[in-house]
mmCIF file of C-alpha atoms in Angstrom:
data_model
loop_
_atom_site.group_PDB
_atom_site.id
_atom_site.type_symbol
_atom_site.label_atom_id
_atom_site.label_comp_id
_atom_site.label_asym_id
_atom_site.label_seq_id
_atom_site.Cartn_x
_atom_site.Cartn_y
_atom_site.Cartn_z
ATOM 1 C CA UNK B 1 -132.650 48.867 59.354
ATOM 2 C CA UNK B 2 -129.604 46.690 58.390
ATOM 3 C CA UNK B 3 -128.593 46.231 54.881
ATOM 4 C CA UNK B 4 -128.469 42.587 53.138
ATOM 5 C CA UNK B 5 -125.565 42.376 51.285
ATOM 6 C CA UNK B 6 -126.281 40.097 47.882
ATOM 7 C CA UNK B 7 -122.973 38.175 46.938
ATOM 8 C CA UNK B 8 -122.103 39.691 43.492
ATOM 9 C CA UNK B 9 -123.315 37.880 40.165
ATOM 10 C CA UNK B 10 -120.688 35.106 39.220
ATOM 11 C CA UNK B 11 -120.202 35.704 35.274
ATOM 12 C CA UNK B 12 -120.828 32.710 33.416
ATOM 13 C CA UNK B 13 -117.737 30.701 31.827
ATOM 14 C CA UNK B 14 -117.601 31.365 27.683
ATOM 15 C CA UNK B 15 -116.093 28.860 25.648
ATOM 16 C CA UNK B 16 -112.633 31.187 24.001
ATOM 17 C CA UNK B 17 -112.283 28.537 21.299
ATOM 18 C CA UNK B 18 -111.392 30.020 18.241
ATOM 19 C CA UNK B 19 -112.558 28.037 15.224
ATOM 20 C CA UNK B 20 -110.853 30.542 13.035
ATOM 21 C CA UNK B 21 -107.278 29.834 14.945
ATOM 22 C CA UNK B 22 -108.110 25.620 15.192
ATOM 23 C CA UNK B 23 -108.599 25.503 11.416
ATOM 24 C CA UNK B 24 -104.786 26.300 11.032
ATOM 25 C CA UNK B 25 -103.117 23.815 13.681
ATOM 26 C CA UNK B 26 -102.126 20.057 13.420
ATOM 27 C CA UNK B 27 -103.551 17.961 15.874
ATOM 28 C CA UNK B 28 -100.915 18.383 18.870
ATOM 29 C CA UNK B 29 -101.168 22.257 18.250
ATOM 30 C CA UNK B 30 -104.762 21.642 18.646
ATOM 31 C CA UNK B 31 -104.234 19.983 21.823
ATOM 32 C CA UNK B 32 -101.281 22.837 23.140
ATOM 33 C CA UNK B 33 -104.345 25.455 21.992
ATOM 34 C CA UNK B 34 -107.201 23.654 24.140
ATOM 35 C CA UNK B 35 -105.263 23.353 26.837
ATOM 36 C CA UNK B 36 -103.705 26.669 27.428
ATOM 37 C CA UNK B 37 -107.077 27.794 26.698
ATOM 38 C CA UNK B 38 -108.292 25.591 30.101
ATOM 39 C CA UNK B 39 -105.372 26.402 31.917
ATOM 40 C CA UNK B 40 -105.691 29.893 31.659
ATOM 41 C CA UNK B 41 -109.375 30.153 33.463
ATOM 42 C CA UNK B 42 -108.441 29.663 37.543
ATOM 43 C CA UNK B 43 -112.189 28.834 37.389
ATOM 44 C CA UNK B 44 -111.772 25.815 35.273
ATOM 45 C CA UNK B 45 -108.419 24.467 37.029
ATOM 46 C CA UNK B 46 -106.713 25.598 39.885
ATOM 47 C CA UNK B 47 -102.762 26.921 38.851
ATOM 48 C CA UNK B 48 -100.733 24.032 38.228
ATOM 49 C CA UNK B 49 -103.509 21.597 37.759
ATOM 50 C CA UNK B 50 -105.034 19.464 35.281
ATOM 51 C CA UNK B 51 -103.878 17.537 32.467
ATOM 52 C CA UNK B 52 -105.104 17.006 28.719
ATOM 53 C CA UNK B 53 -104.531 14.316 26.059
ATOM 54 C CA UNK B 54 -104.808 13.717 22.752
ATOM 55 C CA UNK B 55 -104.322 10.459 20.760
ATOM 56 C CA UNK B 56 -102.662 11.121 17.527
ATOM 57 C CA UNK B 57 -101.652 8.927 14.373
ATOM 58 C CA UNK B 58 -98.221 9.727 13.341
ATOM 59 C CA UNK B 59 -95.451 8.899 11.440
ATOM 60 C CA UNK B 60 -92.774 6.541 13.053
ATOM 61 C CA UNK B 61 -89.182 7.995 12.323
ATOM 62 C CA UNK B 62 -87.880 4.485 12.924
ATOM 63 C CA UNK B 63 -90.184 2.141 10.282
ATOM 64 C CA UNK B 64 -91.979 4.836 8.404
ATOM 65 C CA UNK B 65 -95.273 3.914 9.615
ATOM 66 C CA UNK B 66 -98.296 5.813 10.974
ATOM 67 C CA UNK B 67 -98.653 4.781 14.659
ATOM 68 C CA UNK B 68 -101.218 5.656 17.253
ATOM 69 C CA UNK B 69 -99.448 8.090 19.711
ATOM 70 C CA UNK B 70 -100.449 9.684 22.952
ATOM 71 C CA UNK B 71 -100.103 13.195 23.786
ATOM 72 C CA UNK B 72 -100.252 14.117 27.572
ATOM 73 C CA UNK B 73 -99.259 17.038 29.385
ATOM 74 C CA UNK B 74 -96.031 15.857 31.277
ATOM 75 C CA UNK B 75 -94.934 15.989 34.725
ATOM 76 C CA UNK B 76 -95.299 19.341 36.527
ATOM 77 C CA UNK B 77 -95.949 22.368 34.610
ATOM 78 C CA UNK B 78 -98.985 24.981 34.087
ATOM 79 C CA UNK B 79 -101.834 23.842 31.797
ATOM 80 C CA UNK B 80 -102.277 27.574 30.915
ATOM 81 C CA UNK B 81 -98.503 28.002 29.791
ATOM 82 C CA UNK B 82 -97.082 24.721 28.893
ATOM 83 C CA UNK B 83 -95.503 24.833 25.247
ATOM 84 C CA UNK B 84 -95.484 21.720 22.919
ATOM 85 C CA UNK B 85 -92.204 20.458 25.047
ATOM 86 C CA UNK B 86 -94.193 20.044 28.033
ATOM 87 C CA UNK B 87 -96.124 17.207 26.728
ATOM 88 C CA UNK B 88 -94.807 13.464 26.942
ATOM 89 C CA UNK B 89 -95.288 11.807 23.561
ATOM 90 C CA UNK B 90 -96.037 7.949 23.976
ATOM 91 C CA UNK B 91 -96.705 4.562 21.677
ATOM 92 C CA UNK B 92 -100.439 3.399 22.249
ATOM 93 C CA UNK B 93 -99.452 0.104 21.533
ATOM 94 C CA UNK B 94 -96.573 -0.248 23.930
ATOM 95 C CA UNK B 95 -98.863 1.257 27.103
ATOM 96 C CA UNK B 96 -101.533 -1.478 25.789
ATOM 97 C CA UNK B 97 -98.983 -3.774 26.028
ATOM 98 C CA UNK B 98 -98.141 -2.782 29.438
ATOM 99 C CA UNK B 99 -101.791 -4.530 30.832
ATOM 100 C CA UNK B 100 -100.136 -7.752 30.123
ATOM 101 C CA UNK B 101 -97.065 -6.793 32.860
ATOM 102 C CA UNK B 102 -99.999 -5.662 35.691
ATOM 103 C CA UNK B 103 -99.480 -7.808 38.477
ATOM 104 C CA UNK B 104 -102.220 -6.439 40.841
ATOM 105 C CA UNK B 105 -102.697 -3.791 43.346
ATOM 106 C CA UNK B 106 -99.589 -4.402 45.428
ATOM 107 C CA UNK B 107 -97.976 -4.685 42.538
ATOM 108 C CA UNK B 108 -99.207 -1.400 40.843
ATOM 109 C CA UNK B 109 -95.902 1.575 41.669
ATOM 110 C CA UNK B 110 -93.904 -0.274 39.404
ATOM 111 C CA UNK B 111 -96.057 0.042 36.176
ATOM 112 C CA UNK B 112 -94.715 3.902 36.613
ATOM 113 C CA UNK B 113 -91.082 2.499 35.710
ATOM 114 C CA UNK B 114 -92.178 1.163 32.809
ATOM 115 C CA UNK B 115 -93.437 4.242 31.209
ATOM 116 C CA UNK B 116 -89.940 5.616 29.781
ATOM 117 C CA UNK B 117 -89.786 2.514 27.566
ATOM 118 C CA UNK B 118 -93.048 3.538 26.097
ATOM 119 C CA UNK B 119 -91.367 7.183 24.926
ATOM 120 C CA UNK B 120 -92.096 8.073 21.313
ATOM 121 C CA UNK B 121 -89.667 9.992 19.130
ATOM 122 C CA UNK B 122 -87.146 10.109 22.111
ATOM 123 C CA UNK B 123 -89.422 12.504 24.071
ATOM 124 C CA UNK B 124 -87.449 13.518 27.098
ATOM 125 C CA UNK B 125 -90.519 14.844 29.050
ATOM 126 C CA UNK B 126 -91.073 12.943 31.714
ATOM 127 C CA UNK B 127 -94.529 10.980 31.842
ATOM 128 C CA UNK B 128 -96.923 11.905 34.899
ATOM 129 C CA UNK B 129 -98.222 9.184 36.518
ATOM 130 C CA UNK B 130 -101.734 9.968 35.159
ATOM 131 C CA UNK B 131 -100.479 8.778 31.896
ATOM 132 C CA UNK B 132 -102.253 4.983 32.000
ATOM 133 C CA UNK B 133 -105.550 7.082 33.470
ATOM 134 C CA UNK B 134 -105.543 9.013 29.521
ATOM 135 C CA UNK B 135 -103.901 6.253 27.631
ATOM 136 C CA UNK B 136 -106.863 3.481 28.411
ATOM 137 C CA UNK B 137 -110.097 5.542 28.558
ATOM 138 C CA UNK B 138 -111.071 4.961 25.106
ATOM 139 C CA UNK B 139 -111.592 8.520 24.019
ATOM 140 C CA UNK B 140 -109.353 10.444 21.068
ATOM 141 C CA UNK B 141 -109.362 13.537 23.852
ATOM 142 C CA UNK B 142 -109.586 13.735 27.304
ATOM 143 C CA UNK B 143 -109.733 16.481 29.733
ATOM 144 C CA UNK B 144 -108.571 16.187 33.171
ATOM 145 C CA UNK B 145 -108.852 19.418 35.769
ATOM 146 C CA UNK B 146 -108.936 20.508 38.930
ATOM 147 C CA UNK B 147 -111.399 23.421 39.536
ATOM 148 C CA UNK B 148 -112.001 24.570 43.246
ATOM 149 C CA UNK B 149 -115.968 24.271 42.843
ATOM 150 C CA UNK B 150 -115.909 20.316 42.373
ATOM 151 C CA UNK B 151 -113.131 20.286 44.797
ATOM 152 C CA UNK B 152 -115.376 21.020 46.943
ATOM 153 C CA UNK B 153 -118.188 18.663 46.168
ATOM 154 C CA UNK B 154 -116.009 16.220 46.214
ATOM 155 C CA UNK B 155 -113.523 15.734 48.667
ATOM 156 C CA UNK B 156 -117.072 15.519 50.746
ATOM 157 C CA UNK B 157 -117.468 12.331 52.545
ATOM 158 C CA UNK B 158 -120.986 12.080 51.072
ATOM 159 C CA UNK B 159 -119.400 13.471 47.328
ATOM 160 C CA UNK B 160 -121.214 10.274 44.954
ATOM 161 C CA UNK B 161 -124.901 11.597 46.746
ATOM 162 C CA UNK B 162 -124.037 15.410 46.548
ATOM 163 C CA UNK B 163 -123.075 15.193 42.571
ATOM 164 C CA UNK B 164 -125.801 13.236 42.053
ATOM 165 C CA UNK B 165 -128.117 15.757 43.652
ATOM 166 C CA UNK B 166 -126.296 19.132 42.725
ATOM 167 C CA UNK B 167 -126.195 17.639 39.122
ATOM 168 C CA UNK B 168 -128.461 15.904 38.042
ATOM 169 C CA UNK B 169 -127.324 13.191 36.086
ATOM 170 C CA UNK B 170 -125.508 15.876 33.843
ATOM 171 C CA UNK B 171 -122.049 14.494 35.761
ATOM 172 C CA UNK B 172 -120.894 11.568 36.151
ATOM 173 C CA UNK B 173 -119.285 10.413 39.327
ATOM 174 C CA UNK B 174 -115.952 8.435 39.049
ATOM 175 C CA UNK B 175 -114.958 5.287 42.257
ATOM 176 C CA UNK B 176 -111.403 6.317 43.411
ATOM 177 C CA UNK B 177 -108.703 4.911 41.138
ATOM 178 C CA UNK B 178 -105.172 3.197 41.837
ATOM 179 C CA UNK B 179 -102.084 5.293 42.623
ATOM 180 C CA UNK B 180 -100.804 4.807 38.603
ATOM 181 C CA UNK B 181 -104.697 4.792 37.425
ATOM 182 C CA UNK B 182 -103.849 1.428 35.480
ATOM 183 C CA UNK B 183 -107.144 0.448 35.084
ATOM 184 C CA UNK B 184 -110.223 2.950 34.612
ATOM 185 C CA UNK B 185 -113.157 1.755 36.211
ATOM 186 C CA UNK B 186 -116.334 1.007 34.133
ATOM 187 C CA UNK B 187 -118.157 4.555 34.680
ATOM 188 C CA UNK B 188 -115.505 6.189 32.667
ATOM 189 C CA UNK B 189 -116.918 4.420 28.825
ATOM 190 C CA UNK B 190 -119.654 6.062 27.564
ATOM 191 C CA UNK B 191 -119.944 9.263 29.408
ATOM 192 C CA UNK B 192 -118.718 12.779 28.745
ATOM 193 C CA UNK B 193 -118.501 14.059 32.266
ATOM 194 C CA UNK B 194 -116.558 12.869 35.259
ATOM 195 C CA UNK B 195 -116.470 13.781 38.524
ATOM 196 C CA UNK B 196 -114.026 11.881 40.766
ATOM 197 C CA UNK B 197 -113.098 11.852 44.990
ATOM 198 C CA UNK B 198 -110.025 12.298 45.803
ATOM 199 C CA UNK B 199 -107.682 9.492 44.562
ATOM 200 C CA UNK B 200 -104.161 7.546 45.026
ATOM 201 C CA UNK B 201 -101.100 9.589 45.330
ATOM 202 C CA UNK B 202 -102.536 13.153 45.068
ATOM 203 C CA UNK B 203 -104.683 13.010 48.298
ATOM 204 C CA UNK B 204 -108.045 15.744 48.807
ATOM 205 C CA UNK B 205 -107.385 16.316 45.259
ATOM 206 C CA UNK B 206 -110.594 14.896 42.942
ATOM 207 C CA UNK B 207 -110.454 15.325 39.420
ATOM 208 C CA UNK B 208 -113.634 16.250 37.132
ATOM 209 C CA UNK B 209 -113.036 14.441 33.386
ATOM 210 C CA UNK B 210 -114.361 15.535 29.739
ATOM 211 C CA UNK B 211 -114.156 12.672 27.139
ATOM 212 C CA UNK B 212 -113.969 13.988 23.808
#
């Protein structure tokens, strides 16, 4: 008689949020605690992957005014170590204001360029190019990682069906964006859950989304 070997029993993923730690950060704490919290899990994002956002009202240094910034993990790094340096701090209005210099799709590299004159507070983290991608979904928080398991749904030629089937509705499936993601494409309003093929300049890489 041969023995059937059962794959073991994959233990479910438990939310580690803390509201007990939360209640004592300021909102870019909040977003350094979520994501190192994400980052940490190799179930949730692969090493290296992913990137989070916040947008936060703050005080200008220059006119003393409260302005809408964004708060995005910068280039290169680890979600589940970064520190508060590794984020690129960015004027909302100036990246709305960048829609008006979008020539088109041929056009699109050189939108990355501009991204340095958007810098808040003199941040010298470097913006990723999935900066535009956080900046114009219009959600306070968003979510952006890499885990093998969707990877796998959906670098497959037939990835829009599969989601659909494997999920039920419960996910959302996202149309391949731009190389600089300059403009999100309608699916990405109203939903909480993203998944998306892979895209632009990180190729077989598809990103799921949470909008918060």
């Amino acid at each position: 008689m041969t023995a059937i070997s059962h794959p073991p029993a994959q233990t479910p993923i438990v939310s580690q949020w803390d509201d007990a730690v939360a209640a004592k950060l300021s909102e870019p704490e909040l977003l350094l605690y979520r994501s190192n919290l994400l980052g940490s899990d190799l179930r949730v994002t692969n090493f290296g992957g992913g990137n989070t956002s916040a947008k936060v009202s703050m005080r200008d240094h220059l006119t003393g005014e409260d302005v809408d910034v964004l708060w995005v993990k910068g280039s290169g790094g680890d979600l589940g170590s970064i520190k508060l340096d590794g984020f690129s701090t960015l004027y909302m209005d100036k990246l709305n204001a960048l829609k008006k210099r979008y020539r088109g799709l041929e056009h699109e590299d050189e939108m990355v360029d501009y991204l340095p004159h958007c810098t808040f507070n003199l941040n010298p983290r470097a913006a990723s190019i999935d900066t535009p991608l956080h900046a114009y979904i219009p959600k306070a928080h968003v979510d952006h990682m890499h885990p093998d398991a969707i990877i796998a749904i959906a670098a497959c030629a037939d990835s829009r069906r599969l989601t659909e089937v494997i999920f039920g509705g419960q996910l959302g499936w996202l149309a391949p964006l731009a190389a600089p993601r300059l403009r999100p494409r309608p699916e990405a309003r109203g939903t909480g859950h993203l998944a998306a093929p892979p895209q632009g300049h990180h190729p077989g890489r598809p990103w799921p989304v949470h909008l918060g």
